[in-house]
Amino acid sequence: MRRNFVAGNWKMNGSLESANALVQALVSSVGSNPSADVIICPPFIHLQGVAALVKGSGVSLGAQDLSDQEAGAFTGEVSGAMLKDVGCDYVIIGHSERRTLYGEDDALVSKKFVHALAEGLTPILCVGESLEERESGAMEAVIARQIDAVLSAAGVQALCDSVIAYEPVWAIGTGMTATPEQAQEVHAFIRGRIAAVDAAAAEGVRILYGGSANAANAATLFGQPDIDGGLIGGASLKAEDFLTICAAAA
Ligand code: 13P
């Protein structure tokens, strides 16, 4: 039985004050022993402060990205060891905004994935197709390519010990949620792709849906057999909405 998983990706949002208020509201409602994994991923600048607030609670901390390098002259970068040091257990890797706006390709995403594992962080690996790729019939090929790159760099067990997030690019921040059937189809495809390498490992991997998931549609999405929770953007910035989504995953 896979334990559901809900991660809030705040993206580049929030002041010190709003971050503190949001985390305090989450921590007091989630309690110390939630029945789904609850993770928040604030911007780098807020990680240390948020780490102090979530300590001892049932809310875990993740970063939104990391460097592929360990240390040294890499201005502006943040290493996996630094994230671990301030209290992160998770890190989002290969988000479509990193892939499309900052040119991250499968090779770089795979290097970051391996670096995260080496530092004891659990990667949340994002995959997903653009609208153009879906409409041209390339969806499965794109997702297979994104998954296979990490499979060959890190191995099937490492991939299954991490978390995968299916985020169709056309659904992110657009209000155009994938239907539960559309999402389930791709989740099953991802699990099947991994099962072809190791069927037992594929059964255990958590696959999250992301893309305009909200308090109203979360329960139906999470009710699909291969959807094990969500990677939530906009709705994770409102405590009440995010808590409703966490309750839907419980
Ligand atoms: P939205 O929930 O705002 O569509 O964002 C999804 C996302 O990109 C989470 O990583």
XYZ file of N, CA and C and ligand atoms in Angstrom:
760
model
N 0.844 -1.201 0.000
C 0.000 0.000 0.000
C 0.881 1.253 0.000
N 0.679 2.104 -0.994
C 1.502 3.321 -1.070
C 0.876 4.416 -0.203
N 1.709 5.072 0.569
C 1.231 6.172 1.411
C 1.132 7.431 0.551
N -0.001 8.095 0.607
C -0.177 9.290 -0.218
C 0.785 10.406 0.195
N 0.998 11.322 -0.721
C 2.052 12.322 -0.569
C 1.534 13.627 -1.167
N 1.575 14.698 -0.392
C 1.164 16.005 -0.932
C 2.300 16.994 -0.713
N 2.754 17.616 -1.789
C 3.838 18.595 -1.683
C 3.349 19.938 -2.201
N 3.654 20.990 -1.451
C 3.321 22.345 -1.885
C 4.558 22.998 -2.475
N 4.464 23.404 -3.734
C 5.559 24.120 -4.395
C 5.168 25.591 -4.436
N 5.801 26.365 -3.561
C 5.429 27.793 -3.462
C 5.932 28.603 -4.648
N 6.871 28.019 -5.404
C 7.524 28.749 -6.507
C 8.119 30.059 -5.954
N 8.185 31.127 -6.755
C 8.842 32.360 -6.263
C 7.782 33.294 -5.677
N 7.213 32.867 -4.557
C 6.145 33.640 -3.915
C 6.395 33.724 -2.419
N 5.918 34.802 -1.813
C 5.887 34.901 -0.368
C 6.942 35.820 0.222
N 6.524 36.590 1.226
C 7.445 37.411 2.018
C 7.782 36.618 3.275
N 8.721 37.141 4.039
C 9.056 36.507 5.315
C 7.798 36.375 6.168
N 7.035 37.441 6.187
C 5.841 37.461 7.032
C 4.789 36.464 6.543
N 4.523 36.454 5.238
C 3.474 35.557 4.735
C 3.925 34.098 4.835
N 5.225 33.860 4.645
C 5.733 32.486 4.760
C 5.537 31.976 6.186
N 5.895 32.801 7.160
C 5.738 32.388 8.559
C 4.282 32.118 8.901
N 3.400 33.001 8.447
C 1.975 32.844 8.773
C 1.423 31.561 8.146
N 1.789 31.314 6.907
C 1.305 30.113 6.214
C 1.792 28.845 6.908
N 3.073 28.824 7.252
C 3.630 27.623 7.880
C 3.012 27.397 9.256
N 2.823 28.466 10.003
C 2.225 28.300 11.333
C 0.822 27.719 11.232
N 0.062 28.175 10.246
C -1.294 27.654 10.064
C -1.254 26.167 9.678
N -0.316 25.814 8.824
C -0.218 24.415 8.390
C 0.190 23.515 9.544
N 1.233 23.919 10.256
C 1.769 23.091 11.331
C 0.700 22.835 12.390
N -0.067 23.856 12.745
C -1.046 23.642 13.816
C -2.199 22.760 13.351
N -2.515 22.766 12.068
C -3.620 21.915 11.608
C -3.186 20.507 11.232
N -1.993 20.371 10.668
C -1.546 19.042 10.208
C -1.217 18.147 11.409
N -0.730 18.749 12.492
C -0.393 17.971 13.685
C 0.910 17.209 13.496
N 1.184 16.292 14.413
C 2.493 15.643 14.380
C 2.479 14.309 13.649
N 1.270 13.799 13.338
C 1.232 12.459 12.753
C 0.174 12.356 11.646
N 0.343 13.105 10.560
C -0.676 13.081 9.504
C -0.719 11.723 8.803
N -1.877 11.387 8.209
C -1.954 10.075 7.563
C -1.543 10.104 6.091
N -1.039 11.238 5.621
C -0.346 11.286 4.327
C 0.931 12.094 4.551
N 1.940 11.890 3.709
C 3.149 12.714 3.823
C 2.821 14.126 3.348
N 3.181 15.120 4.141
C 2.925 16.526 3.805
C 4.261 17.261 3.748
N 4.534 17.858 2.596
C 5.834 18.505 2.368
C 5.592 19.912 1.841
N 6.359 20.884 2.304
C 6.292 22.203 1.677
C 7.664 22.583 1.120
N 7.635 23.261 -0.012
C 8.860 23.639 -0.716
C 8.879 25.142 -0.942
N 9.341 25.893 0.064
C 9.431 27.356 -0.062
C 10.654 27.737 -0.907
N 10.764 29.005 -1.290
C 11.975 29.473 -1.965
C 13.200 29.293 -1.048
N 14.385 29.174 -1.640
C 15.622 28.954 -0.870
C 15.729 29.888 0.329
N 15.426 31.171 0.082
C 15.669 32.200 1.093
C 14.861 31.963 2.370
N 13.742 31.250 2.258
C 12.898 31.001 3.436
C 13.163 29.647 4.096
N 14.033 28.827 3.498
C 14.150 27.443 4.000
C 14.560 27.373 5.470
N 15.569 28.146 5.821
C 16.086 28.019 7.189
C 15.035 28.442 8.221
N 14.342 29.541 7.930
C 13.313 30.000 8.860
C 12.164 29.017 8.965
N 11.754 28.486 7.818
C 10.639 27.530 7.824
C 11.057 26.237 8.530
N 12.321 25.844 8.366
C 12.803 24.614 9.013
C 12.591 24.678 10.518
N 12.827 25.859 11.097
C 12.654 26.002 12.553
C 11.184 25.856 12.925
N 10.305 26.350 12.068
C 8.873 26.312 12.379
C 8.268 24.907 12.231
N 8.791 24.107 11.292
C 8.197 22.774 11.070
C 8.848 21.703 11.939
N 9.932 22.032 12.603
C 10.644 21.045 13.422
C 9.690 20.350 14.407
N 9.734 19.022 14.407
C 8.898 18.267 15.344
C 7.457 18.120 14.901
N 7.085 18.735 13.777
C 5.704 18.622 13.293
C 5.634 17.540 12.220
N 4.442 17.303 11.719
C 4.261 16.323 10.649
C 4.482 16.910 9.270
N 4.981 18.132 9.205
C 5.242 18.778 7.913
C 6.742 18.693 7.622
N 7.094 18.178 6.449
C 8.509 18.081 6.074
C 8.871 19.176 5.080
N 10.183 19.343 4.914
C 10.680 20.472 4.132
C 11.400 20.002 2.870
N 11.113 20.685 1.773
C 11.813 20.406 0.521
C 12.227 21.705 -0.145
N 13.222 21.612 -1.037
C 13.638 22.766 -1.840
C 13.068 22.595 -3.247
N 13.131 23.671 -4.014
C 12.531 23.649 -5.352
C 13.524 23.270 -6.442
N 14.804 23.206 -6.071
C 15.844 22.943 -7.066
C 17.146 22.755 -6.291
N 18.185 22.256 -6.940
C 19.525 22.229 -6.350
C 20.537 22.252 -7.483
N 21.778 22.496 -7.128
C 22.855 22.460 -8.114
C 23.176 21.018 -8.480
N 23.797 20.823 -9.621
C 24.329 19.493 -9.944
C 25.747 19.341 -9.405
N 26.293 20.422 -8.821
C 27.681 20.419 -8.340
C 27.719 20.325 -6.815
N 28.850 19.805 -6.295
C 28.950 19.608 -4.843
C 29.318 20.877 -4.087
N 30.276 21.640 -4.615
C 30.756 22.846 -3.931
C 31.702 23.589 -4.856
N 31.958 24.846 -4.561
C 32.984 25.567 -5.298
C 32.473 26.809 -5.988
N 33.156 27.183 -7.070
C 32.908 28.456 -7.750
C 31.723 28.330 -8.713
N 30.531 28.338 -8.150
C 29.298 28.220 -8.936
C 28.316 29.290 -8.429
N 28.596 30.528 -8.767
C 27.841 31.662 -8.228
C 26.342 31.489 -8.406
N 25.633 31.668 -7.318
C 24.173 31.613 -7.372
C 23.590 30.233 -7.134
N 24.440 29.207 -7.097
C 23.943 27.837 -6.952
C 23.837 27.426 -5.473
N 23.035 26.402 -5.210
C 22.867 25.869 -3.854
C 23.026 24.348 -3.937
N 23.905 23.803 -3.115
C 24.202 22.364 -3.208
C 23.237 21.531 -2.368
N 23.246 20.242 -2.645
C 22.443 19.302 -1.869
C 22.862 19.281 -0.403
N 24.160 19.345 -0.152
C 24.639 19.328 1.243
C 24.111 20.541 2.008
N 24.053 21.694 1.320
C 23.527 22.909 1.981
C 22.048 22.737 2.320
N 21.305 22.119 1.413
C 19.870 21.908 1.659
C 19.671 20.971 2.846
N 20.452 19.897 2.868
C 20.362 18.931 3.960
C 20.712 19.620 5.279
N 21.743 20.449 5.226
C 22.239 21.150 6.409
C 21.165 22.031 7.055
N 20.310 22.659 6.240
C 19.288 23.532 6.841
C 17.991 22.773 7.152
N 17.942 21.471 6.869
C 16.785 20.698 7.313
C 15.865 20.189 6.211
N 16.317 20.255 4.952
C 15.490 19.693 3.869
C 15.648 18.177 3.804
N 14.554 17.497 3.536
C 14.603 16.061 3.257
C 14.284 15.769 1.797
N 13.689 16.737 1.110
C 13.227 16.526 -0.266
C 13.738 17.660 -1.155
N 13.760 17.390 -2.449
C 14.062 18.463 -3.408
C 13.351 18.171 -4.731
N 12.673 19.190 -5.247
C 12.031 19.077 -6.561
C 13.126 19.145 -7.623
N 13.061 18.254 -8.593
C 14.072 18.248 -9.662
C 13.378 18.180 -11.016
N 13.840 19.028 -11.941
C 13.318 18.969 -13.308
C 11.918 19.517 -13.468
N 11.536 20.457 -12.597
C 10.225 21.090 -12.793
C 10.166 21.683 -14.204
N 8.987 21.700 -14.807
C 8.901 22.160 -16.203
C 9.332 23.613 -16.343
N 9.176 24.405 -15.245
C 9.646 25.797 -15.337
C 11.174 25.837 -15.409
N 11.849 24.911 -14.755
C 13.309 24.820 -14.884
C 13.681 24.326 -16.278
N 12.917 23.355 -16.756
C 13.255 22.785 -18.078
C 13.018 23.816 -19.182
N 11.879 24.524 -19.143
C 11.549 25.394 -20.281
C 12.132 26.800 -20.126
N 12.100 27.379 -18.921
C 12.565 28.766 -18.764
C 14.073 28.854 -18.544
N 14.676 27.785 -17.999
C 16.105 27.843 -17.679
C 16.911 26.781 -18.419
N 16.308 26.180 -19.408
C 17.053 25.312 -20.323
C 17.597 24.026 -19.719
N 16.990 23.503 -18.661
C 17.506 22.259 -18.080
C 17.086 21.079 -18.957
N 18.082 20.318 -19.416
C 17.757 19.154 -20.244
C 17.817 17.876 -19.403
N 17.504 16.754 -20.041
C 17.451 15.486 -19.303
C 18.791 15.130 -18.668
N 19.888 15.515 -19.339
C 21.205 15.175 -18.796
C 21.456 15.934 -17.490
N 21.111 17.226 -17.479
C 21.313 18.024 -16.266
C 20.361 17.564 -15.160
N 19.124 17.303 -15.520
C 18.140 16.818 -14.536
C 18.656 15.525 -13.900
N 19.204 14.629 -14.700
C 19.711 13.353 -14.176
C 20.905 13.574 -13.251
N 21.770 14.519 -13.609
C 22.924 14.820 -12.737
C 22.451 15.365 -11.395
N 21.444 16.241 -11.444
C 20.901 16.789 -10.194
C 20.270 15.687 -9.350
N 19.598 14.767 -10.015
C 18.936 13.652 -9.320
C 19.988 12.824 -8.561
N 21.067 12.495 -9.246
C 22.129 11.690 -8.634
C 22.786 12.460 -7.483
N 22.994 13.759 -7.679
C 23.600 14.588 -6.636
C 22.696 14.643 -5.395
N 21.403 14.791 -5.614
C 20.453 14.844 -4.484
C 20.518 13.552 -3.675
N 20.501 12.421 -4.365
C 20.558 11.130 -3.669
C 21.841 10.988 -2.864
N 22.942 11.433 -3.459
C 24.240 11.301 -2.782
C 24.267 12.098 -1.485
N 23.456 13.144 -1.402
C 23.423 13.972 -0.192
C 22.301 13.545 0.761
N 21.616 12.451 0.436
C 20.583 11.949 1.339
C 19.255 12.660 1.216
N 19.054 13.360 0.088
C 17.762 14.016 -0.162
C 16.892 13.101 -1.030
N 15.587 13.150 -0.814
C 14.670 12.399 -1.679
C 14.220 13.302 -2.816
N 14.540 12.936 -4.064
C 14.116 13.762 -5.194
C 12.614 13.623 -5.466
N 12.013 14.731 -5.865
C 10.653 14.714 -6.427
C 10.859 15.060 -7.904
N 10.884 14.042 -8.733
C 11.239 14.212 -10.149
C 10.001 14.586 -10.974
N 10.054 15.742 -11.646
C 8.909 16.189 -12.448
C 9.074 15.792 -13.912
N 8.001 15.297 -14.469
C 7.950 14.993 -15.906
C 6.621 15.515 -16.442
N 6.551 15.705 -17.738
C 5.272 16.154 -18.310
C 5.464 16.704 -19.712
N 4.382 16.658 -20.484
C 4.436 17.079 -21.888
C 3.778 18.441 -22.067
N 4.191 19.150 -23.112
C 3.539 20.415 -23.470
C 2.255 20.097 -24.250
N 1.459 21.127 -24.449
C 0.218 20.930 -25.218
C 0.540 20.494 -26.654
N 1.556 21.130 -27.209
C 1.958 20.799 -28.582
C 2.381 19.329 -28.686
N 3.139 18.879 -27.687
C 3.586 17.478 -27.696
C 2.402 16.528 -27.551
N 1.439 16.898 -26.705
C 0.251 16.053 -26.541
C -0.524 15.996 -27.850
N -0.735 17.161 -28.450
C -1.587 17.205 -29.648
C -0.924 16.562 -30.859
N 0.397 16.527 -30.847
C 1.080 15.907 -32.001
C 1.296 14.407 -31.793
N 0.818 13.887 -30.645
C 0.948 12.443 -30.410
C 2.297 12.038 -29.825
N 3.071 13.029 -29.357
C 4.420 12.713 -28.848
C 4.456 12.541 -27.325
N 3.276 12.618 -26.688
C 3.241 12.622 -25.221
C 4.006 11.454 -24.592
N 3.698 10.243 -25.005
C 4.333 9.084 -24.367
C 5.837 9.067 -24.624
N 6.223 9.480 -25.820
C 7.660 9.479 -26.144
C 8.402 10.481 -25.262
N 7.791 11.636 -25.013
C 8.430 12.673 -24.187
C 8.580 12.176 -22.749
N 7.510 11.612 -22.220
C 7.553 11.153 -20.823
C 8.509 9.976 -20.679
N 8.487 9.088 -21.640
C 9.415 7.942 -21.602
C 10.862 8.442 -21.620
N 11.135 9.442 -22.442
C 12.504 9.973 -22.536
C 12.936 10.586 -21.189
N 12.018 11.340 -20.555
C 12.337 11.984 -19.277
C 12.575 10.941 -18.179
N 11.754 9.904 -18.161
C 11.899 8.842 -17.149
C 13.162 8.014 -17.427
N 13.358 7.644 -18.681
C 14.481 6.763 -19.025
C 15.832 7.412 -18.715
N 15.910 8.744 -18.875
C 17.177 9.437 -18.605
C 17.586 9.220 -17.149
N 16.626 9.340 -16.247
C 16.941 9.189 -14.818
C 17.131 7.711 -14.465
N 16.322 6.859 -15.108
C 16.478 5.412 -14.880
C 17.900 4.976 -15.211
N 18.416 5.437 -16.335
C 19.748 4.943 -16.706
C 20.845 5.621 -15.896
N 20.592 6.838 -15.400
C 21.624 7.508 -14.589
C 21.652 6.997 -13.152
N 20.475 6.690 -12.604
C 20.399 6.403 -11.159
C 19.987 4.967 -10.853
N 19.363 4.281 -11.810
C 18.908 2.913 -11.563
C 17.466 2.874 -11.086
N 16.844 1.725 -11.272
C 15.404 1.622 -11.015
C 15.077 1.734 -9.526
N 15.930 1.177 -8.657
C 15.608 1.233 -7.226
C 15.653 2.667 -6.715
N 16.647 3.424 -7.164
C 16.750 4.829 -6.742
C 15.543 5.618 -7.225
N 15.115 5.355 -8.441
C 13.949 6.077 -8.958
C 12.707 5.739 -8.138
N 12.582 4.469 -7.769
C 11.376 4.062 -7.030
C 11.417 4.505 -5.572
N 12.603 4.753 -5.038
C 12.702 5.284 -3.677
C 12.455 6.784 -3.655
N 12.400 7.402 -4.826
C 12.106 8.829 -4.888
C 10.610 8.991 -5.183
N 10.219 10.184 -5.532
C 8.812 10.480 -5.824
C 8.782 11.055 -7.234
N 7.791 10.659 -8.013
C 7.669 11.192 -9.377
C 6.436 12.090 -9.413
N 6.529 13.204 -10.118
C 5.351 14.070 -10.275
C 5.055 14.231 -11.763
N 3.860 13.829 -12.151
C 3.423 14.077 -13.525
C 2.735 15.436 -13.564
N 3.355 16.370 -14.293
C 2.805 17.715 -14.390
C 2.688 18.100 -15.868
N 1.526 17.900 -16.464
C 1.369 18.330 -17.854
C 1.564 19.845 -17.930
N 2.461 20.281 -18.799
C 2.846 21.697 -18.835
C 1.621 22.586 -19.091
N 0.692 22.089 -19.903
C -0.495 22.866 -20.267
C -1.464 23.038 -19.108
N -1.268 22.290 -18.039
C -2.189 22.371 -16.897
C -1.620 23.224 -15.762
N -0.346 23.596 -15.865
C 0.299 24.296 -14.746
C -0.095 25.768 -14.726
N -0.750 26.171 -13.651
C -1.105 27.575 -13.470
C -2.144 28.093 -14.449
N -2.782 27.207 -15.196
C -3.706 27.638 -16.247
C -5.169 27.477 -15.843
N -5.419 26.722 -14.771
C -6.805 26.398 -14.421
C -7.345 25.253 -15.272
N -6.535 24.770 -16.226
C -6.932 23.654 -17.103
C -6.421 22.342 -16.524
N -7.093 21.831 -15.501
C -6.637 20.585 -14.879
C -6.806 19.423 -15.864
N -5.877 18.478 -15.850
C -6.108 17.234 -16.594
C -7.316 16.551 -15.963
N -8.131 15.880 -16.757
C -9.233 15.126 -16.156
C -8.621 13.962 -15.380
N -9.347 13.433 -14.400
C -8.811 12.281 -13.667
C -8.439 11.138 -14.620
N -9.196 10.963 -15.686
C -8.910 9.881 -16.649
C -7.621 10.171 -17.433
N -7.463 11.433 -17.848
C -6.229 11.793 -18.579
C -5.007 11.594 -17.683
N -5.135 12.047 -16.427
C -3.998 11.919 -15.509
C -3.720 10.442 -15.225
N -4.763 9.675 -14.936
C -4.593 8.249 -14.639
C -3.896 7.524 -15.793
N -4.259 7.875 -17.009
C -3.666 7.215 -18.180
C -2.128 7.413 -18.190
N -1.707 8.637 -17.912
C -0.259 8.899 -17.944
C 0.430 8.276 -16.723
N -0.216 8.351 -15.565
C 0.373 7.730 -14.366
C 0.586 6.230 -14.591
N -0.417 5.584 -15.193
C -0.303 4.144 -15.470
C 0.813 3.897 -16.482
N 0.950 4.809 -17.431
C 2.031 4.668 -18.425
C 3.400 4.739 -17.731
N 3.533 5.723 -16.819
C 4.812 5.886 -16.098
C 5.109 4.632 -15.270
N 4.093 4.158 -14.535
C 4.324 2.974 -13.695
C 4.674 1.769 -14.578
N 3.996 1.667 -15.708
C 4.259 0.556 -16.621
C 5.669 0.601 -17.192
N 6.127 1.807 -17.476
C 7.479 1.982 -18.018
C 8.515 1.475 -17.003
N 8.280 1.783 -15.725
C 9.209 1.353 -14.678
C 9.039 -0.143 -14.411
N 7.783 -0.613 -14.491
C 7.507 -2.041 -14.241
C 8.198 -2.927 -15.268
N 8.414 -2.402 -16.457
C 9.094 -3.189 -17.491
C 10.531 -3.490 -17.074
N 11.066 -2.661 -16.162
C 12.436 -2.886 -15.654
C 12.385 -3.684 -14.350
N 11.447 -3.293 -13.466
C 11.335 -3.977 -12.159
C 9.893 -3.835 -11.665
N 9.122 -4.882 -11.850
C 7.687 -4.811 -11.560
C 7.417 -4.541 -10.078
N 8.181 -5.184 -9.201
C 7.934 -5.021 -7.765
C 8.255 -3.594 -7.335
N 9.359 -3.058 -7.817
C 9.752 -1.693 -7.443
C 8.712 -0.696 -7.944
N 8.202 -0.911 -9.138
C 7.236 0.025 -9.729
C 5.956 0.110 -8.903
N 5.595 -0.989 -8.241
C 4.382 -0.991 -7.400
C 4.493 -0.007 -6.249
N 5.722 0.222 -5.789
C 5.909 1.047 -4.594
C 6.123 2.526 -4.862
N 6.417 2.905 -6.100
C 6.792 4.302 -6.345
C 5.558 5.203 -6.292
N 5.690 6.327 -5.585
C 4.589 7.291 -5.507
C 4.640 8.211 -6.717
N 3.504 8.344 -7.397
C 3.411 9.211 -8.574
C 2.345 10.271 -8.292
N 2.790 11.530 -8.222
C 1.904 12.645 -7.884
C 1.394 13.308 -9.145
N 0.225 13.910 -9.033
C -0.280 14.734 -10.138
C -0.086 16.210 -9.779
N 0.310 17.023 -10.759
C 0.393 18.466 -10.548
C -0.085 19.212 -11.775
N -0.760 20.325 -11.536
C -1.271 21.147 -12.639
C -2.695 21.553 -12.357
N -2.849 22.751 -11.747
C -4.171 23.278 -11.396
C -4.973 22.328 -10.508
N -4.278 21.546 -9.697
C -4.981 20.756 -8.679
C -5.421 21.729 -7.583
N -6.606 21.524 -7.057
C -7.114 22.460 -6.046
C -8.017 21.744 -5.044
N -8.561 22.531 -4.118
C -9.368 21.945 -3.045
C -10.607 21.235 -3.596
N -11.092 21.691 -4.751
C -12.334 21.116 -5.298
C -12.088 19.830 -6.093
N -10.924 19.705 -6.743
C -10.738 18.529 -7.614
C -9.780 17.476 -7.050
N -9.140 17.776 -5.909
C -8.093 16.877 -5.403
C -8.625 15.478 -5.100
N -9.766 15.394 -4.451
C -10.254 14.078 -4.012
C -10.511 13.163 -5.212
N -11.069 13.716 -6.291
C -11.350 12.882 -7.470
C -10.042 12.430 -8.127
N -9.089 13.363 -8.207
C -7.795 12.985 -8.795
C -7.128 11.894 -7.955
N -7.112 12.091 -6.635
C -6.409 11.146 -5.760
C -7.146 9.799 -5.688
N -8.377 9.781 -6.140
C -9.144 8.533 -6.147
C -8.751 7.586 -7.274
N -7.937 8.062 -8.206
C -7.504 7.203 -9.317
C -6.439 6.215 -8.816
N -6.449 5.004 -9.372
C -5.568 3.961 -8.803
C -4.072 4.267 -8.847
N -3.612 5.020 -9.844
C -2.168 5.268 -9.932
C -1.780 6.686 -9.532
N -2.721 7.430 -8.949
C -2.398 8.788 -8.472
C -2.255 8.743 -6.952
N -1.033 9.041 -6.489
C -0.705 8.858 -5.071
C -0.548 10.181 -4.336
N -1.208 11.227 -4.847
C -1.123 12.524 -4.196
C -0.852 13.604 -5.221
N -0.413 14.771 -4.731
C -0.275 15.897 -5.652
C 0.925 16.772 -5.368
N 1.405 17.417 -6.422
C 2.386 18.502 -6.304
C 1.619 19.776 -6.636
N 1.431 20.602 -5.609
C 0.456 21.685 -5.677
C 1.168 23.029 -5.763
N 0.804 23.830 -6.739
C 1.386 25.158 -6.871
C 0.520 26.202 -6.187
N -0.272 26.923 -6.974
C -1.066 28.040 -6.468
C -1.853 27.741 -5.203
N -2.500 26.589 -5.171
C -3.361 26.273 -4.017
C -2.553 25.975 -2.755
N -1.230 25.807 -2.872
C -0.440 25.549 -1.659
C -0.101 26.854 -0.936
N -0.455 27.983 -1.544
C -0.170 29.280 -0.914
C -1.312 29.734 -0.017
N -2.415 28.990 -0.044
C -3.552 29.317 0.825
C -3.738 28.161 1.797
N -3.554 28.452 3.090
C -3.551 27.389 4.094
C -4.810 26.529 4.010
N -5.954 27.177 3.899
C -7.213 26.425 3.934
C -7.305 25.461 2.745
N -6.943 25.953 1.560
C -6.998 25.106 0.359
C -6.004 23.952 0.458
N -4.795 24.273 0.894
C -3.773 23.221 0.973
C -4.169 22.163 1.995
N -4.743 22.604 3.115
C -5.174 21.647 4.147
C -6.318 20.770 3.639
N -7.201 21.344 2.828
C -8.278 20.535 2.245
C -7.703 19.465 1.310
N -6.674 19.864 0.556
C -6.027 18.906 -0.356
C -5.321 17.794 0.450
N -4.661 18.191 1.536
C -4.005 17.184 2.399
C -5.038 16.226 2.980
N -6.186 16.766 3.356
C -7.246 15.902 3.920
C -7.754 14.942 2.850
N -7.805 15.393 1.601
C -8.265 14.514 0.513
C -7.284 13.371 0.289
N -6.028 13.584 0.653
C -5.005 12.554 0.453
C -4.918 11.613 1.650
N -5.529 11.972 2.740
C -5.358 11.210 3.988
C -6.122 9.886 3.948
P -0.351 24.947 -10.133
O -0.939 24.042 -9.077
O -0.312 26.381 -9.740
O -0.950 24.703 -11.478
O 1.209 24.524 -10.253
C 1.534 23.188 -10.386
C 2.990 23.067 -10.247
O 3.751 23.448 -11.111
C 3.510 22.481 -9.003
O 4.861 22.194 -9.114
